[in-house]
């Protein structure tokens, strides 16, 4: 069992789009809940990590694009 490694400043592409039409979010805060800001309109949301992990399509980190499966950290 593992969790997806999410870092501050990552750009997440989600399965569903925000009402403004954008699917990309910038990670602002990390913890039990993940704080993200919409790239297009700047709306800020806090989403529980478990719920967010189910909706991630890809992670853009420092110019590299990762699929969620490539960013998993094994936890016992």
PDB file of C-alpha atoms in Angstrom:
ATOM      1  CA  UNK A   1       0.000   0.000   0.000  1.00  0.00           C
ATOM      2  CA  UNK A   2       1.361   3.438  -0.845  1.00  0.00           C
ATOM      3  CA  UNK A   3       0.542   7.102  -1.086  1.00  0.00           C
ATOM      4  CA  UNK A   4       1.196   9.483  -3.948  1.00  0.00           C
ATOM      5  CA  UNK A   5       4.083  11.852  -3.244  1.00  0.00           C
ATOM      6  CA  UNK A   6       2.772  15.397  -3.659  1.00  0.00           C
ATOM      7  CA  UNK A   7       5.066  18.386  -3.162  1.00  0.00           C
ATOM      8  CA  UNK A   8       4.436  22.121  -2.781  1.00  0.00           C
ATOM      9  CA  UNK A   9       4.608  23.862  -6.196  1.00  0.00           C
ATOM     10  CA  UNK A  10       3.497  20.701  -8.074  1.00  0.00           C
ATOM     11  CA  UNK A  11       0.907  21.274 -10.798  1.00  0.00           C
ATOM     12  CA  UNK A  12      -1.790  18.586 -10.645  1.00  0.00           C
ATOM     13  CA  UNK A  13      -4.041  17.743 -13.583  1.00  0.00           C
ATOM     14  CA  UNK A  14      -7.313  16.320 -12.262  1.00  0.00           C
ATOM     15  CA  UNK A  15      -9.960  14.143 -13.925  1.00  0.00           C
ATOM     16  CA  UNK A  16     -12.768  16.691 -13.526  1.00  0.00           C
ATOM     17  CA  UNK A  17     -12.525  20.349 -14.423  1.00  0.00           C
ATOM     18  CA  UNK A  18     -13.236  23.334 -12.167  1.00  0.00           C
ATOM     19  CA  UNK A  19     -16.351  25.387 -13.104  1.00  0.00           C
ATOM     20  CA  UNK A  20     -14.009  27.906 -14.796  1.00  0.00           C
ATOM     21  CA  UNK A  21     -12.979  25.123 -17.218  1.00  0.00           C
ATOM     22  CA  UNK A  22      -9.435  24.494 -15.939  1.00  0.00           C
ATOM     23  CA  UNK A  23      -8.224  21.065 -14.774  1.00  0.00           C
ATOM     24  CA  UNK A  24      -4.822  22.196 -13.487  1.00  0.00           C
ATOM     25  CA  UNK A  25      -4.169  23.107  -9.857  1.00  0.00           C
ATOM     26  CA  UNK A  26      -1.023  24.351  -8.102  1.00  0.00           C
ATOM     27  CA  UNK A  27      -0.259  22.753  -4.720  1.00  0.00           C
ATOM     28  CA  UNK A  28       0.090  25.438  -2.033  1.00  0.00           C
ATOM     29  CA  UNK A  29      -0.142  23.464   1.236  1.00  0.00           C
ATOM     30  CA  UNK A  30       0.473  19.841   2.213  1.00  0.00           C
ATOM     31  CA  UNK A  31      -0.843  17.930   5.211  1.00  0.00           C
ATOM     32  CA  UNK A  32      -3.831  15.692   5.888  1.00  0.00           C
ATOM     33  CA  UNK A  33      -5.663  18.060   3.548  1.00  0.00           C
ATOM     34  CA  UNK A  34      -3.998  19.384   0.402  1.00  0.00           C
ATOM     35  CA  UNK A  35      -4.392  23.100  -0.342  1.00  0.00           C
ATOM     36  CA  UNK A  36      -4.529  23.922  -4.047  1.00  0.00           C
ATOM     37  CA  UNK A  37      -5.084  27.001  -6.202  1.00  0.00           C
ATOM     38  CA  UNK A  38      -6.736  26.894  -9.638  1.00  0.00           C
ATOM     39  CA  UNK A  39      -4.241  27.927 -12.327  1.00  0.00           C
ATOM     40  CA  UNK A  40      -6.869  29.827 -14.351  1.00  0.00           C
ATOM     41  CA  UNK A  41      -9.053  31.683 -11.818  1.00  0.00           C
ATOM     42  CA  UNK A  42      -7.002  31.494  -8.595  1.00  0.00           C
ATOM     43  CA  UNK A  43      -9.744  29.821  -6.507  1.00  0.00           C
ATOM     44  CA  UNK A  44      -8.283  28.106  -3.393  1.00  0.00           C
ATOM     45  CA  UNK A  45      -9.589  24.762  -2.102  1.00  0.00           C
ATOM     46  CA  UNK A  46      -8.610  22.257   0.595  1.00  0.00           C
ATOM     47  CA  UNK A  47      -9.224  18.601  -0.283  1.00  0.00           C
ATOM     48  CA  UNK A  48      -8.564  15.526   1.892  1.00  0.00           C
ATOM     49  CA  UNK A  49      -5.523  13.621   0.573  1.00  0.00           C
ATOM     50  CA  UNK A  50      -7.414  10.324   0.096  1.00  0.00           C
ATOM     51  CA  UNK A  51     -10.114  11.980  -2.007  1.00  0.00           C
ATOM     52  CA  UNK A  52      -7.580  13.963  -4.055  1.00  0.00           C
ATOM     53  CA  UNK A  53      -5.403  10.927  -4.852  1.00  0.00           C
ATOM     54  CA  UNK A  54      -8.359   9.284  -6.632  1.00  0.00           C
ATOM     55  CA  UNK A  55      -8.785  12.261  -8.990  1.00  0.00           C
ATOM     56  CA  UNK A  56      -5.179  12.918 -10.108  1.00  0.00           C
ATOM     57  CA  UNK A  57      -4.412  12.260 -13.800  1.00  0.00           C
ATOM     58  CA  UNK A  58      -0.851  13.580 -13.878  1.00  0.00           C
ATOM     59  CA  UNK A  59       1.674  15.504 -11.804  1.00  0.00           C
ATOM     60  CA  UNK A  60       3.903  18.192 -13.323  1.00  0.00           C
ATOM     61  CA  UNK A  61       6.979  18.612 -11.132  1.00  0.00           C
ATOM     62  CA  UNK A  62       9.919  20.825 -12.138  1.00  0.00           C
ATOM     63  CA  UNK A  63       9.304  20.363 -15.854  1.00  0.00           C
ATOM     64  CA  UNK A  64       8.670  16.600 -15.647  1.00  0.00           C
ATOM     65  CA  UNK A  65       5.278  14.969 -16.119  1.00  0.00           C
ATOM     66  CA  UNK A  66       4.526  11.967 -13.908  1.00  0.00           C
ATOM     67  CA  UNK A  67       1.599   9.583 -13.838  1.00  0.00           C
ATOM     68  CA  UNK A  68       0.251   9.002 -10.298  1.00  0.00           C
ATOM     69  CA  UNK A  69       1.575   5.418 -10.308  1.00  0.00           C
ATOM     70  CA  UNK A  70       5.129   6.763 -10.877  1.00  0.00           C
ATOM     71  CA  UNK A  71       4.936   8.987  -7.777  1.00  0.00           C
ATOM     72  CA  UNK A  72       3.826   6.347  -5.243  1.00  0.00           C
ATOM     73  CA  UNK A  73       5.752   5.957  -1.982  1.00  0.00           C
ATOM     74  CA  UNK A  74       5.406   2.582  -0.265  1.00  0.00           C
ATOM     75  CA  UNK A  75       4.098   2.805   3.316  1.00  0.00           C
ATOM     76  CA  UNK A  76       3.814  -0.112   5.705  1.00  0.00           C
TER      77      UNK A  76
END
